[in-house]
Coordinates of C-alpha atoms in Angstrom, one line a residue:
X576 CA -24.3 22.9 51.5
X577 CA -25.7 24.4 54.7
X578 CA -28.8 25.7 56.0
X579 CA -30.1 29.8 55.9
X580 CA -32.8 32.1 57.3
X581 CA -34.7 34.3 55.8
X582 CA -35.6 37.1 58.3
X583 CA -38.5 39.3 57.7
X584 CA -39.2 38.5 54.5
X585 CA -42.5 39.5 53.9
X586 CA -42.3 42.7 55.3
X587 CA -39.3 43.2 53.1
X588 CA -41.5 41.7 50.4
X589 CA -44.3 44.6 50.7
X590 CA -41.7 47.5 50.4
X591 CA -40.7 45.8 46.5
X592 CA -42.1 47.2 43.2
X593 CA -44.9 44.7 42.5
X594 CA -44.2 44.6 39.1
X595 CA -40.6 44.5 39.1
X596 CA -41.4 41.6 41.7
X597 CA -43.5 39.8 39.2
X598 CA -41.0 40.1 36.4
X599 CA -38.3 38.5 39.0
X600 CA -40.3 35.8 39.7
X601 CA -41.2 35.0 36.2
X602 CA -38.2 34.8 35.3
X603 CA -37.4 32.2 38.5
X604 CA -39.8 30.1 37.4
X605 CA -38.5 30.2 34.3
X606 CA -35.3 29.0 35.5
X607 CA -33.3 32.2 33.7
X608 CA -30.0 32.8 35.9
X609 CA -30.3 36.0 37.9
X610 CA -27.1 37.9 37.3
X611 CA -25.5 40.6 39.6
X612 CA -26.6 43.9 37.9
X613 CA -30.4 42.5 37.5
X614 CA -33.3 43.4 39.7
X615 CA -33.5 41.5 42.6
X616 CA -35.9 41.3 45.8
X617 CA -33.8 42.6 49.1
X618 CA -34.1 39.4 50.9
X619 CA -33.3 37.1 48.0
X620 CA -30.3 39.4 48.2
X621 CA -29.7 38.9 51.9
X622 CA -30.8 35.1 51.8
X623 CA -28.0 34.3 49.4
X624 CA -25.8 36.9 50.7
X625 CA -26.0 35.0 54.0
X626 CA -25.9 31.6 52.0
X627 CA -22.7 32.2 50.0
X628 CA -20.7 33.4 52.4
X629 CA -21.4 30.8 55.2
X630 CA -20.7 28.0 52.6
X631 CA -17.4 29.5 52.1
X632 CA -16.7 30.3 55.6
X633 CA -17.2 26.2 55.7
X634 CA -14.8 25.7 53.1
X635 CA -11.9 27.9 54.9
X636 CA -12.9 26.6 58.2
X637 CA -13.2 22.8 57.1
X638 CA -9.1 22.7 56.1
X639 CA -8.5 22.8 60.2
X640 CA -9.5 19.3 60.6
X641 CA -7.7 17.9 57.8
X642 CA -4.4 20.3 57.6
X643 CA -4.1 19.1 61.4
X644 CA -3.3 15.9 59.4
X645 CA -0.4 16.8 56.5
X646 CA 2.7 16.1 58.6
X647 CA 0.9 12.7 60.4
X648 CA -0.1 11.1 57.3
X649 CA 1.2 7.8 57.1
X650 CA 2.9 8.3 53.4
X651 CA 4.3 10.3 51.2
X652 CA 1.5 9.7 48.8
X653 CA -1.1 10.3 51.3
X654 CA 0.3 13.9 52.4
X655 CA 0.5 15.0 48.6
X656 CA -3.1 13.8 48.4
X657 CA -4.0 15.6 51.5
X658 CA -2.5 18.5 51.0
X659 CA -3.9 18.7 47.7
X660 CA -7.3 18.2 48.9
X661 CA -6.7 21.8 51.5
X662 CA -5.3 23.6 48.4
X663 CA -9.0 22.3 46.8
X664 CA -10.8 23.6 49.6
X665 CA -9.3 26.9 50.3
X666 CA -9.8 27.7 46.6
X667 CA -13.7 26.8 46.9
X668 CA -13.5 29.3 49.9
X669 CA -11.9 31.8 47.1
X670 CA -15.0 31.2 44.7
X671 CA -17.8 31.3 47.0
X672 CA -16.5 35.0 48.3
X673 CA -16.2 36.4 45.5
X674 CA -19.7 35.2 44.3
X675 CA -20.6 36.7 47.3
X676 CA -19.1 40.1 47.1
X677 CA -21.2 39.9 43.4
X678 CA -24.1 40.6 45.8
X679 CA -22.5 44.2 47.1
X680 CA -20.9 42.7 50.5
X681 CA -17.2 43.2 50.9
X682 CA -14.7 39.8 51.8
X683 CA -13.8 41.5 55.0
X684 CA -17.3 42.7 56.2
X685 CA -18.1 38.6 55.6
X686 CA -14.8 37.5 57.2
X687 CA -15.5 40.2 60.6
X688 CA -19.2 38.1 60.7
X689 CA -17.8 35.3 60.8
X690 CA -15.1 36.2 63.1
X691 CA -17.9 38.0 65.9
X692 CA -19.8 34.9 65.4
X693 CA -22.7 36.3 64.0
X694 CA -22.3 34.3 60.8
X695 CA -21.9 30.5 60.9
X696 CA -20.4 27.8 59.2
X697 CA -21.0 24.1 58.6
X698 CA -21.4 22.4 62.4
X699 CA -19.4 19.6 61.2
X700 CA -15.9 21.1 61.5
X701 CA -16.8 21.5 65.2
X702 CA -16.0 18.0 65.7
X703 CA -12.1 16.8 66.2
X704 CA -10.3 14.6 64.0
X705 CA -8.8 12.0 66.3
X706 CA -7.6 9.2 64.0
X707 CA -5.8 9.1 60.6
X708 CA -9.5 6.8 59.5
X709 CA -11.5 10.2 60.4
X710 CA -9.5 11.4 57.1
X711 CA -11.1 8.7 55.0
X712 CA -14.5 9.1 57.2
X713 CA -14.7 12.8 56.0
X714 CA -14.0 12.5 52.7
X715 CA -16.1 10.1 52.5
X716 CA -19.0 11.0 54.2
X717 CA -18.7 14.7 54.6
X718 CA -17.7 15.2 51.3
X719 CA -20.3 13.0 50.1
X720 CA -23.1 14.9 52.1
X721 CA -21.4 18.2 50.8
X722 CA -21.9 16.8 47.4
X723 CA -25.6 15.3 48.3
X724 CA -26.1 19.6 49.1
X725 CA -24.1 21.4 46.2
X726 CA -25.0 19.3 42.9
X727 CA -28.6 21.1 42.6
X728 CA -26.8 24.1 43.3
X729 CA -25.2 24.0 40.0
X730 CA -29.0 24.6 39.3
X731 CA -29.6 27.9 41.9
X732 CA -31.3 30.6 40.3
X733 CA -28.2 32.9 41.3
X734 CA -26.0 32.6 37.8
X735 CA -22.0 33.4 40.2
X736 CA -23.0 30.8 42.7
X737 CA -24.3 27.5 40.0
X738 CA -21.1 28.4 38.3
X739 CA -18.7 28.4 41.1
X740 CA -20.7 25.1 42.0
X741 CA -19.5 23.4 38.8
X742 CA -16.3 23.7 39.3
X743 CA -16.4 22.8 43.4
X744 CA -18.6 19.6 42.7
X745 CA -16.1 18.1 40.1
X746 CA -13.2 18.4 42.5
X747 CA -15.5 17.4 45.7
X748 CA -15.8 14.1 44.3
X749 CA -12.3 13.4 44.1
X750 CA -12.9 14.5 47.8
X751 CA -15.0 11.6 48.2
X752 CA -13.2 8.9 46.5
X753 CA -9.9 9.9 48.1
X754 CA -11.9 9.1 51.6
X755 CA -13.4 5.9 50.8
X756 CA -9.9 4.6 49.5
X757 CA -8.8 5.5 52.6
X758 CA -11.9 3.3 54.3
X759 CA -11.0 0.5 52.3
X760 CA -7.3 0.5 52.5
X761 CA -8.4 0.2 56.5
X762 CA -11.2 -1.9 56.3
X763 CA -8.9 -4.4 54.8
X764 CA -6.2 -3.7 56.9
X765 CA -5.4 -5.5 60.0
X766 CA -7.9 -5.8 62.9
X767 CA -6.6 -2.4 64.3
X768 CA -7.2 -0.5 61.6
X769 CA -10.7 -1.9 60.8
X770 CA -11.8 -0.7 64.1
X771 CA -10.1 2.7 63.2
X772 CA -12.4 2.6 60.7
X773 CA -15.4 1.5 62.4
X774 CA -14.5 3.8 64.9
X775 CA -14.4 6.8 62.6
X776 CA -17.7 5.7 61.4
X777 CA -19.4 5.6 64.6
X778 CA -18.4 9.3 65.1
X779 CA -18.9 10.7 61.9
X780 CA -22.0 9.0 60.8
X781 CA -24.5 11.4 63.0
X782 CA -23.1 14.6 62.5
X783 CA -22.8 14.3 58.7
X784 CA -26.8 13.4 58.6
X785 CA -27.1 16.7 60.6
X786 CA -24.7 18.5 58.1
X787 CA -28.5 18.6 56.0
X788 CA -30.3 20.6 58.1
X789 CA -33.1 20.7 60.3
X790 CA -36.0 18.4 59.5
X791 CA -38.4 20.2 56.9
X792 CA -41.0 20.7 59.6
X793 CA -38.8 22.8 61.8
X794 CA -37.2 24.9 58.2
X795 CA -40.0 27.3 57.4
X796 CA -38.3 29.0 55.2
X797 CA -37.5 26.2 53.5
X798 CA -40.7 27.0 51.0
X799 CA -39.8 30.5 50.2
X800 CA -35.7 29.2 48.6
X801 CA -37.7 26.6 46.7
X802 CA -39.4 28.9 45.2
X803 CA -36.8 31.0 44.4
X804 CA -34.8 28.4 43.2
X805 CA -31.9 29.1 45.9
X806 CA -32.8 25.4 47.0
X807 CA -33.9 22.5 44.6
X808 CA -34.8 19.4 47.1
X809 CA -35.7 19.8 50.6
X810 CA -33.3 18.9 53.9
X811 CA -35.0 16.0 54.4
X812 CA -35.1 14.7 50.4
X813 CA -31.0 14.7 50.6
X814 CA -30.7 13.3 53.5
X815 CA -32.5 10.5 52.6
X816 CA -30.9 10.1 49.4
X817 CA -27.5 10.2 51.0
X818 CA -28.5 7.2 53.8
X819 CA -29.6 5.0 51.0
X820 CA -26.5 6.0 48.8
X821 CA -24.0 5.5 51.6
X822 CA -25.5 2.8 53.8
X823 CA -24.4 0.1 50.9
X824 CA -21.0 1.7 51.1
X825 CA -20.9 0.7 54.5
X826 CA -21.3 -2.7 53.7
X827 CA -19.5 -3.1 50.8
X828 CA -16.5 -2.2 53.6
X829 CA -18.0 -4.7 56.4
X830 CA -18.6 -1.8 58.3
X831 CA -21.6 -1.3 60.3
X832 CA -23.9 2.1 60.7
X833 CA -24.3 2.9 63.8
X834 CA -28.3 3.0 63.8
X835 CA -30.3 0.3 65.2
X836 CA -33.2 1.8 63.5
X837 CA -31.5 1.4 60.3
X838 CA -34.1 -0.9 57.9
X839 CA -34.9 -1.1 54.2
X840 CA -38.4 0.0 53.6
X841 CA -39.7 -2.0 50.6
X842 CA -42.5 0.2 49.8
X843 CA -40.5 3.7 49.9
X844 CA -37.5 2.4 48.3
X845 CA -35.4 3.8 50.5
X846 CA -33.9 3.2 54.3
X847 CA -35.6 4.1 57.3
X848 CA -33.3 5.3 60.1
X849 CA -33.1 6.5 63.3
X850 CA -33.8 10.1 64.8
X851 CA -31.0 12.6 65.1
X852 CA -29.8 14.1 68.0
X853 CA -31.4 17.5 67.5
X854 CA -30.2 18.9 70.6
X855 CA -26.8 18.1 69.9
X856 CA -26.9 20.0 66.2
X857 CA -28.2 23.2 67.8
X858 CA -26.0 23.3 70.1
X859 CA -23.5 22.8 68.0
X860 CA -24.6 25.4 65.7
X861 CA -24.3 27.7 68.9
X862 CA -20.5 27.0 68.8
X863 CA -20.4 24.6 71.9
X864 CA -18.8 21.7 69.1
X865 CA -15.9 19.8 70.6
X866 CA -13.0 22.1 69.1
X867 CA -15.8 25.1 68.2
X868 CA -13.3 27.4 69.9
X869 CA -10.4 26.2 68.5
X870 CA -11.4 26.4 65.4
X871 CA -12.5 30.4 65.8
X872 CA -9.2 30.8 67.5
X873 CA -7.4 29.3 64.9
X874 CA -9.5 31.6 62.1
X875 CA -8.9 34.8 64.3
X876 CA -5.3 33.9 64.1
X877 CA -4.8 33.5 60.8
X878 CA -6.4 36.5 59.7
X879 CA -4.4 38.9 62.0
X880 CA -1.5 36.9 60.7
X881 CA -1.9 37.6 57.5
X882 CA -2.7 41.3 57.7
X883 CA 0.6 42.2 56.7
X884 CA 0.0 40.6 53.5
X885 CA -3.5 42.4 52.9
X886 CA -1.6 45.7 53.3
X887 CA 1.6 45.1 51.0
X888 CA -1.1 43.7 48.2
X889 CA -3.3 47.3 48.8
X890 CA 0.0 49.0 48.6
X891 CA 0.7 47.6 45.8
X892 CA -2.4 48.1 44.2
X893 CA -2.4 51.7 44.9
X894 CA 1.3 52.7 43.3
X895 CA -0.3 50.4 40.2
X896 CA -3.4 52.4 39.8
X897 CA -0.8 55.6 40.4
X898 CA 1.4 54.5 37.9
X899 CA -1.5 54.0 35.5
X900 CA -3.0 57.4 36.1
X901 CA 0.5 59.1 35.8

């Protein structure tokens, strides 16, 4: 779902057993799983290391703008749904860190990155949730650019991470459906909420196109994961397939995208559309978002929170492994 680096990798690359190298990448190419106690290259280690655990920082992060919603949804219904959909995504968080710690990083070395802001999460959650229609815009379109990202990761070369994937893709498409019966319900709502809903559009429509990536041209290490099969289409192949899968959603609603650059190209087969806002998505990757503090803040908090939780489940743990030893 979101975008890595991989730093120094051929110098990394020159310090690796050639052979052993080879055999890796045959088996790559052959599209074998690598599995935690097989040879890997260092920064194929590092690159998903750093992968993993910022799509499940995105995960635990991303309930904030949709938990702020449980006790304001405007049914019972609705806050069963949505609190359902939290549950969902805090247990994707669980998966993705401990396919991570597969890799020989601990949860709380992850989780102190994070928290120092030297690790990152998805830019998107750095953007508030105003209306009760930017609950139906991000299930709709963030979870449907989420799932744009993770279905060819069921596919990754790394065999914890395409599993966990199965299992997060099936339940991200309820995401998505849940959202666009939200846009619907408003769309055909009275004239209020149809401009909630065009409202929620007009905001979420840019930053879930950024929620890809950088273009391909500025993503030079975009080469080296598609080649190791950590990526399977480029930034720029899903977000095109997401405009031209979502842009007759739009309509289908009456709603408009907000891109007057927006234009069926004939000979592509696909939409043309308008540049992003580049500035905006590295800055916001910088945490300068909207509610890029608050959602730290809130992370910070929760973790120092729960410490005393964390220390009766070690305690635990240790009179266990007493008992058993006894």
């Amino acid at each position: 779902m979101y975008t890595t680096e991989l730093s120094k990798t051929a110098k990394i690359q020159n310090l690796e057993d050639p052979k052993l190298l080879e055999a890796f990448e045959a088996r790559v190419a052959a599209d074998e799983f690598i599995e935690p106690k097989d040879w890997m290259p260092e920064a194929y280690r590092r690159t998903l290391t750093r992968q993993i655990s910022q799509h499940a920082h995105s995960e635990i992060v991303g309930m904030l703008p949709e938990g702020n919603w449980i006790t304001r949804a405007p049914s019972l219904r609705r806050k069963a749904i949505l609190l359902a959909k939290v549950q969902d995504e805090a247990g994707h968080g669980l998966y993705l860190y401990c396919a991570a710690e597969t890799l020989g990083t601990s949860r709380e070395e992850m989780i102190e990155a994070l928290h120092c802001g030297k690790a990152k999460y998805s830019t998107i959650f750095n953007y508030p949730t105003l209306t009760w229609a930017d609950i139906g815009a991000i299930g709709w379109l963030v979870d449907g650019a989420a799932i744009m990202n993770q279905v060819p990761l069921q596919r990754t070369s790394y065999g914890p991470y395409a599993r966990a994937m199965v299992r997060v893709c099936k339940e991200e498409s309820f995401h998505q459906r849940q959202g666009y019966e939200i846009m619907i319900t408003m769309a055909n709502g009275t004239p209020e909420q149809k401009r909630m809903a065009q409202d929620a559009l007009n905001r979420w429509w840019w930053p879930s196109l950024m929620m890809f990536g950088p273009p391909d041209a500025d993503s030079p290490n975009t080469a080296q994961s598609m080649r190791w099969r950590i990526k399977r289409e480029t930034n720029d192949e899903l977000r095109q397939k997401f405009v031209d899968i979502t842009v007759p959603q739009a309509d289908f609603l009456g709603l408009k995208v907000p891109d007057q650059a927006l234009e069926w190209n004939e000979s592509k087969g696909g939409y043309d559309f308008g540049e992003i806002d580049w500035e905006e998505f590295y800055s916001v990757v910088r945490g300068e978002g909207p509610v890029a503090k608050e959602r730290m803040e809130a992370r910070r908090k929760a973790w120092e929170d729960g410490a005393w939780v964390r220390d009766a489940a070690a305690a635990h743990e240790e009179k266990r492994r007493a008992r058993k030893a006894a």
